XYZ file of C-alpha atoms in Angstrom:
224
model
C 99.107 4.672 32.252
C 98.823 7.778 30.392
C 98.821 11.218 33.116
C 95.433 12.685 34.037
C 94.996 16.159 31.465
C 94.879 19.519 32.917
C 91.473 19.719 31.492
C 90.296 16.515 32.993
C 92.213 17.619 36.092
C 90.830 20.737 36.980
C 87.620 19.726 36.284
C 87.625 16.735 38.858
C 89.162 19.318 41.344
C 85.057 20.416 41.414
C 84.175 16.820 42.116
C 86.872 16.529 44.776
C 85.126 19.313 46.561
C 81.997 17.856 46.122
C 82.715 14.539 47.128
C 84.362 15.609 49.840
C 81.414 16.595 51.472
C 80.285 13.407 53.260
C 82.243 10.876 55.043
C 82.606 7.485 54.031
C 81.411 4.493 56.423
C 84.173 2.205 55.207
C 81.603 -0.651 55.910
C 81.984 -3.945 54.059
C 79.224 -5.096 52.227
C 78.238 -8.878 52.892
C 75.477 -9.366 50.682
C 76.135 -12.013 47.555
C 75.500 -11.160 44.002
C 75.963 -13.090 40.664
C 74.204 -16.314 39.732
C 75.066 -20.069 39.437
C 75.286 -20.908 35.714
C 75.884 -24.819 35.290
C 77.819 -24.718 38.401
C 80.780 -23.715 36.547
C 83.036 -21.581 38.864
C 85.592 -18.726 37.088
C 88.536 -18.081 38.198
C 89.877 -14.605 37.959
C 93.591 -13.524 37.087
C 95.031 -13.906 40.660
C 93.470 -16.423 41.558
C 90.319 -13.837 42.701
C 86.829 -15.124 42.305
C 83.942 -12.285 42.566
C 80.631 -12.924 43.044
C 78.544 -15.353 45.346
C 76.515 -18.348 43.766
C 73.152 -17.526 44.461
C 71.312 -20.916 43.743
C 69.348 -21.072 40.091
C 70.447 -21.375 36.853
C 70.910 -18.693 34.153
C 69.914 -19.215 30.642
C 71.769 -18.330 27.795
C 69.619 -15.600 26.640
C 70.179 -13.962 30.420
C 73.736 -14.433 30.297
C 73.817 -12.385 26.655
C 71.708 -9.735 28.473
C 74.386 -9.185 31.440
C 77.184 -9.664 28.707
C 75.640 -6.695 26.543
C 75.204 -4.634 29.514
C 79.068 -5.573 31.022
C 80.376 -3.635 27.709
C 78.464 -0.780 28.151
C 79.969 -0.395 31.563
C 83.426 -1.234 30.188
C 82.905 1.412 27.841
C 82.257 3.999 30.445
C 85.199 2.864 32.656
C 87.539 3.494 29.409
C 87.010 6.867 29.621
C 88.602 7.391 33.262
C 92.323 8.048 33.326
C 94.851 5.879 34.742
C 92.841 3.203 34.872
C 93.154 -0.353 32.640
C 89.710 -1.773 31.988
C 89.353 -5.280 31.096
C 86.607 -7.832 30.471
C 86.653 -10.904 32.582
C 84.293 -13.674 34.567
C 83.012 -13.318 37.720
C 83.271 -16.547 40.115
C 79.219 -17.576 38.262
C 80.701 -17.512 34.623
C 78.689 -14.310 33.788
C 80.999 -11.363 32.341
C 82.212 -8.454 34.429
C 84.144 -5.703 34.609
C 87.786 -5.001 36.136
C 89.129 -1.708 36.440
C 92.959 -1.549 37.805
C 94.119 1.655 39.508
C 98.310 1.760 39.479
C 98.619 2.452 43.321
C 101.704 4.415 42.091
C 99.423 7.008 40.593
C 96.626 6.494 43.194
C 98.942 6.554 46.297
C 102.656 8.180 47.354
C 105.472 5.391 48.493
C 104.152 3.666 51.346
C 101.096 6.097 51.554
C 97.213 5.263 52.007
C 96.102 8.754 51.184
C 94.406 9.653 47.987
C 96.536 12.672 45.693
C 94.288 15.160 43.667
C 94.594 13.708 40.302
C 93.489 10.277 41.932
C 90.540 11.579 43.715
C 89.792 13.427 40.113
C 89.760 10.180 38.281
C 87.863 8.384 40.995
C 85.277 11.099 41.263
C 84.660 10.151 37.605
C 84.329 6.560 38.047
C 82.020 6.998 40.654
C 79.454 8.057 38.053
C 79.976 4.873 36.554
C 79.051 3.752 39.815
C 76.108 5.526 40.296
C 74.582 5.255 36.730
C 75.136 1.404 37.034
C 73.582 0.939 40.629
C 72.651 -3.084 39.882
C 76.630 -3.373 40.257
C 78.129 -4.970 43.217
C 81.824 -3.967 43.770
C 84.875 -5.715 44.933
C 87.854 -3.842 45.755
C 91.405 -5.419 46.161
C 94.865 -3.838 46.965
C 97.939 -4.945 46.321
C 101.670 -4.173 46.897
C 105.226 -4.888 45.131
C 107.431 -7.709 47.106
C 109.060 -4.880 49.396
C 108.897 -5.497 52.642
C 107.211 -7.950 54.074
C 103.165 -9.155 54.807
C 103.090 -7.367 58.586
C 103.612 -4.032 56.518
C 102.320 -5.031 53.250
C 99.239 -6.695 53.783
C 97.800 -3.610 56.493
C 99.311 -1.148 53.618
C 97.040 -2.862 50.918
C 94.239 -3.089 52.959
C 94.268 0.432 53.769
C 94.776 1.160 49.997
C 91.807 -0.480 49.112
C 89.644 1.047 51.949
C 90.808 4.637 50.908
C 89.449 3.938 47.620
C 86.154 2.617 48.897
C 85.604 4.988 51.123
C 86.272 8.038 48.707
C 83.914 6.549 46.057
C 80.814 6.309 49.083
C 81.814 10.081 49.313
C 81.439 10.989 46.450
C 77.633 9.306 46.529
C 78.257 5.721 45.313
C 76.099 3.407 47.990
C 77.917 1.555 50.613
C 75.603 -1.591 49.514
C 76.991 -1.959 46.312
C 80.332 -2.709 48.135
C 80.923 -6.603 49.003
C 84.395 -7.022 49.628
C 87.352 -4.425 50.328
C 90.702 -6.073 51.395
C 94.469 -6.163 50.739
C 96.456 -8.924 49.028
C 99.625 -7.295 50.248
C 102.236 -8.913 47.716
C 100.991 -12.331 47.095
C 99.430 -11.771 43.870
C 102.245 -10.003 41.305
C 101.809 -9.024 37.764
C 104.806 -8.743 36.825
C 108.384 -9.228 38.098
C 109.278 -7.405 41.152
C 113.274 -7.741 40.407
C 112.709 -4.645 38.238
C 111.654 -1.252 38.962
C 108.937 -1.318 36.112
C 107.308 -4.568 37.532
C 106.982 -3.542 41.280
C 105.294 -0.152 39.833
C 102.936 -2.746 38.119
C 102.391 -4.718 41.529
C 101.386 -1.789 43.447
C 98.222 -1.574 42.143
C 94.039 -1.469 43.162
C 91.728 -3.729 41.856
C 88.160 -3.017 40.998
C 85.921 -6.084 39.882
C 82.476 -4.945 38.958
C 79.541 -7.724 38.436
C 76.356 -8.688 38.365
C 73.772 -8.626 41.558
C 70.813 -11.069 42.380
C 69.220 -8.116 41.382
C 70.709 -7.107 38.187
C 69.944 -10.992 37.179
C 66.385 -10.253 38.408
C 66.056 -7.450 35.863
C 67.781 -9.503 32.701
C 65.430 -12.193 33.441
C 62.340 -9.740 33.571
C 63.717 -7.916 30.671
C 63.996 -4.712 32.018
C 67.993 -4.849 32.181
C 69.043 -2.051 29.727
Protein backbone atom coordinates (compact mmCIF):
# COMPACT_ATOMS: atom_id res chain seq x y z
CA UNK A 1 0.00 0.00 0.00
CA UNK A 2 1.20 3.52 -0.70
CA UNK A 3 2.74 5.57 2.04
CA UNK A 4 1.01 8.73 3.16
CA UNK A 5 2.51 11.70 1.34
CA UNK A 6 4.12 14.56 3.23
CA UNK A 7 1.33 16.94 2.29
CA UNK A 8 -1.37 14.53 3.34
CA UNK A 9 0.43 13.82 6.61
CA UNK A 10 0.71 17.51 7.37
CA UNK A 11 -2.99 17.99 6.70
CA UNK A 12 -3.76 14.87 8.67
CA UNK A 13 -1.88 16.10 11.71
CA UNK A 14 -4.29 19.01 11.90
CA UNK A 15 -7.10 16.49 11.88
CA UNK A 16 -5.31 14.50 14.58
CA UNK A 17 -5.33 17.52 16.86
CA UNK A 18 -9.00 18.23 16.25
CA UNK A 19 -10.03 14.58 16.55
CA UNK A 20 -8.19 14.18 19.81
CA UNK A 21 -10.39 16.65 21.66
CA UNK A 22 -13.19 14.17 22.37
CA UNK A 23 -12.98 10.81 24.10
CA UNK A 24 -14.37 7.79 22.22
CA UNK A 25 -16.68 5.58 24.24
CA UNK A 26 -15.52 2.30 22.75
CA UNK A 27 -19.06 0.97 23.17
CA UNK A 28 -20.34 -1.85 21.04
CA UNK A 29 -23.60 -1.03 19.31
CA UNK A 30 -26.15 -3.82 18.98
CA UNK A 31 -28.54 -2.33 16.43
CA UNK A 32 -29.00 -4.47 13.32
CA UNK A 33 -28.74 -3.21 9.76
CA UNK A 34 -29.39 -4.29 6.19
CA UNK A 35 -32.48 -5.92 4.73
CA UNK A 36 -33.56 -9.40 3.66
CA UNK A 37 -33.26 -10.11 -0.05
CA UNK A 38 -35.03 -13.30 -1.04
CA UNK A 39 -33.66 -15.05 2.04
CA UNK A 40 -30.19 -15.17 0.45
CA UNK A 41 -27.34 -14.85 2.93
CA UNK A 42 -24.09 -13.64 1.40
CA UNK A 43 -20.74 -14.64 2.87
CA UNK A 44 -17.82 -12.25 2.69
CA UNK A 45 -14.13 -13.08 2.43
CA UNK A 46 -12.86 -14.73 5.59
CA UNK A 47 -16.32 -16.15 6.34
CA UNK A 48 -17.39 -12.83 7.82
CA UNK A 49 -20.95 -11.78 7.06
CA UNK A 50 -21.97 -8.25 8.00
CA UNK A 51 -25.44 -6.91 8.52
CA UNK A 52 -28.53 -8.50 10.03
CA UNK A 53 -31.83 -9.40 8.41
CA UNK A 54 -34.61 -7.09 9.50
CA UNK A 55 -37.43 -8.95 7.74
CA UNK A 56 -39.35 -8.09 4.60
CA UNK A 57 -38.22 -8.22 1.00
CA UNK A 58 -36.35 -5.47 -0.82
CA UNK A 59 -37.17 -4.98 -4.47
CA UNK A 60 -34.59 -4.83 -7.22
CA UNK A 61 -35.11 -1.09 -7.58
CA UNK A 62 -34.28 -0.42 -3.94
CA UNK A 63 -31.26 -2.68 -4.12
CA UNK A 64 -30.04 -0.82 -7.20
CA UNK A 65 -30.39 2.54 -5.42
CA UNK A 66 -28.36 1.24 -2.48
CA UNK A 67 -25.80 -0.16 -4.91
CA UNK A 68 -25.34 3.23 -6.57
CA UNK A 69 -24.97 4.87 -3.17
CA UNK A 70 -22.34 2.33 -2.19
CA UNK A 71 -20.48 3.10 -5.43
CA UNK A 72 -20.18 6.70 -4.22
CA UNK A 73 -19.07 5.56 -0.76
CA UNK A 74 -16.38 3.36 -2.31
CA UNK A 75 -15.08 6.23 -4.43
CA UNK A 76 -14.82 8.44 -1.35
CA UNK A 77 -12.99 5.71 0.57
CA UNK A 78 -10.51 5.23 -2.28
CA UNK A 79 -9.15 8.70 -1.57
CA UNK A 80 -7.70 7.43 1.72
CA UNK A 81 -4.05 6.46 1.77
CA UNK A 82 -2.98 3.06 3.09
CA UNK A 83 -6.41 1.55 2.50
CA UNK A 84 -7.64 -1.10 0.09
CA UNK A 85 -11.27 -0.62 -0.96
CA UNK A 86 -13.47 -3.43 -2.31
CA UNK A 87 -17.15 -3.86 -3.14
CA UNK A 88 -18.70 -6.84 -1.33
CA UNK A 89 -22.15 -8.08 -0.34
CA UNK A 90 -23.60 -7.87 3.14
CA UNK A 91 -25.39 -10.73 4.86
CA UNK A 92 -28.57 -9.81 3.00
CA UNK A 93 -27.16 -9.69 -0.51
CA UNK A 94 -27.05 -5.87 -0.64
CA UNK A 95 -23.92 -4.12 -1.85
CA UNK A 96 -21.49 -3.05 0.84
CA UNK A 97 -17.96 -1.63 1.02
CA UNK A 98 -14.94 -3.28 2.62
CA UNK A 99 -11.98 -1.10 3.58
CA UNK A 100 -8.80 -2.89 4.69
CA UNK A 101 -6.18 -1.01 6.71
CA UNK A 102 -2.78 -2.69 6.98
CA UNK A 103 -1.95 -3.22 10.65
CA UNK A 104 1.75 -3.10 9.81
CA UNK A 105 1.14 0.58 9.04
CA UNK A 106 -1.54 1.20 11.65
CA UNK A 107 0.37 -0.33 14.54
CA UNK A 108 3.87 -1.16 15.73
CA UNK A 109 4.58 -4.88 16.21
CA UNK A 110 2.57 -6.32 19.11
CA UNK A 111 1.06 -2.89 19.81
CA UNK A 112 -2.45 -1.47 19.55
CA UNK A 113 -1.52 2.23 19.66
CA UNK A 114 -2.21 4.21 16.49
CA UNK A 115 0.73 6.10 15.01
CA UNK A 116 0.56 9.60 13.50
CA UNK A 117 0.21 8.52 9.86
CA UNK A 118 -2.55 6.08 10.80
CA UNK A 119 -4.43 8.83 12.62
CA UNK A 120 -4.10 11.00 9.53
CA UNK A 121 -5.65 8.30 7.32
CA UNK A 122 -8.42 7.53 9.82
CA UNK A 123 -9.24 11.23 10.26
CA UNK A 124 -9.87 11.43 6.51
CA UNK A 125 -11.83 8.19 6.62
CA UNK A 126 -14.04 9.59 9.37
CA UNK A 127 -15.30 12.21 6.93
CA UNK A 128 -16.65 9.43 4.70
CA UNK A 129 -18.56 7.95 7.63
CA UNK A 130 -19.89 11.29 8.85
CA UNK A 131 -21.11 12.30 5.40
CA UNK A 132 -22.84 8.92 5.03
CA UNK A 133 -24.39 8.61 8.47
CA UNK A 134 -26.96 6.01 7.37
CA UNK A 135 -24.14 3.48 7.04
CA UNK A 136 -23.52 0.87 9.70
CA UNK A 137 -19.94 -0.13 10.46
CA UNK A 138 -18.26 -3.40 11.49
CA UNK A 139 -14.57 -3.38 12.44
CA UNK A 140 -12.51 -6.58 12.59
CA UNK A 141 -8.90 -6.83 13.76
CA UNK A 142 -6.61 -9.60 12.49
CA UNK A 143 -3.09 -10.82 13.31
CA UNK A 144 -0.59 -13.11 11.65
CA UNK A 145 0.06 -16.60 13.04
CA UNK A 146 2.92 -15.58 15.34
CA UNK A 147 2.09 -16.33 18.95
CA UNK A 148 -1.06 -18.08 20.12
CA UNK A 149 -4.74 -17.24 20.56
CA UNK A 150 -4.08 -16.09 24.11
CA UNK A 151 -1.98 -13.27 22.63
CA UNK A 152 -3.47 -12.76 19.19
CA UNK A 153 -7.17 -12.53 20.02
CA UNK A 154 -6.78 -9.84 22.72
CA UNK A 155 -4.32 -7.96 20.47
CA UNK A 156 -6.65 -8.04 17.48
CA UNK A 157 -9.52 -6.90 19.72
CA UNK A 158 -7.48 -3.96 20.97
CA UNK A 159 -6.51 -2.98 17.42
CA UNK A 160 -10.12 -3.03 16.22
CA UNK A 161 -11.19 -1.01 19.25
CA UNK A 162 -8.37 1.51 18.75
CA UNK A 163 -9.63 2.20 15.24
CA UNK A 164 -13.24 2.54 16.43
CA UNK A 165 -12.29 4.80 19.35
CA UNK A 166 -10.31 7.13 17.13
CA UNK A 167 -13.08 7.36 14.55
CA UNK A 168 -15.48 8.30 17.34
CA UNK A 169 -12.99 10.89 18.60
CA UNK A 170 -13.12 12.31 15.08
CA UNK A 171 -16.88 12.77 15.39
CA UNK A 172 -18.32 9.56 13.96
CA UNK A 173 -21.48 8.69 15.88
CA UNK A 174 -21.20 5.64 18.13
CA UNK A 175 -24.63 4.59 16.81
CA UNK A 176 -23.05 3.71 13.45
CA UNK A 177 -20.91 0.95 14.97
CA UNK A 178 -22.43 -2.52 15.24
CA UNK A 179 -19.57 -5.00 15.71
CA UNK A 180 -16.05 -4.24 16.93
CA UNK A 181 -14.06 -7.39 17.48
CA UNK A 182 -10.82 -9.26 16.93
CA UNK A 183 -10.39 -12.44 14.90
CA UNK A 184 -6.84 -13.24 15.94
CA UNK A 185 -5.05 -15.27 13.26
CA UNK A 186 -8.10 -17.35 12.30
CA UNK A 187 -8.82 -15.66 8.95
CA UNK A 188 -5.54 -15.25 7.01
CA UNK A 189 -5.59 -13.74 3.53
CA UNK A 190 -1.99 -14.67 2.70
CA UNK A 191 0.70 -17.25 3.46
CA UNK A 192 1.88 -16.97 7.06
CA UNK A 193 5.13 -18.77 6.19
CA UNK A 194 6.52 -15.61 4.56
CA UNK A 195 7.22 -12.17 5.96
CA UNK A 196 5.18 -10.57 3.16
CA UNK A 197 2.26 -12.86 3.87
CA UNK A 198 2.36 -12.11 7.60
CA UNK A 199 2.33 -8.40 6.78
CA UNK A 200 -0.88 -8.83 4.78
CA UNK A 201 -2.49 -10.85 7.56
CA UNK A 202 -1.81 -8.13 10.17
CA UNK A 203 -4.72 -5.91 9.22
CA UNK A 204 -7.91 -4.16 10.27
CA UNK A 205 -10.99 -4.53 8.08
CA UNK A 206 -13.87 -2.07 8.13
CA UNK A 207 -17.21 -3.01 6.54
CA UNK A 208 -19.71 -0.31 5.59
CA UNK A 209 -23.25 -1.52 4.91
CA UNK A 210 -26.86 -0.39 4.77
CA UNK A 211 -28.85 0.29 7.91
CA UNK A 212 -32.63 -0.07 8.07
CA UNK A 213 -32.80 3.73 7.81
CA UNK A 214 -30.84 3.55 4.54
CA UNK A 215 -33.19 0.91 3.17
CA UNK A 216 -36.16 3.07 4.17
CA UNK A 217 -34.58 6.10 2.48
CA UNK A 218 -34.02 4.06 -0.67
CA UNK A 219 -37.64 2.89 -0.59
CA UNK A 220 -38.81 6.49 -0.12
CA UNK A 221 -36.64 7.82 -2.93
CA UNK A 222 -34.65 10.10 -0.61
CA UNK A 223 -31.31 8.23 -0.69
CA UNK A 224 -28.86 10.10 -2.88
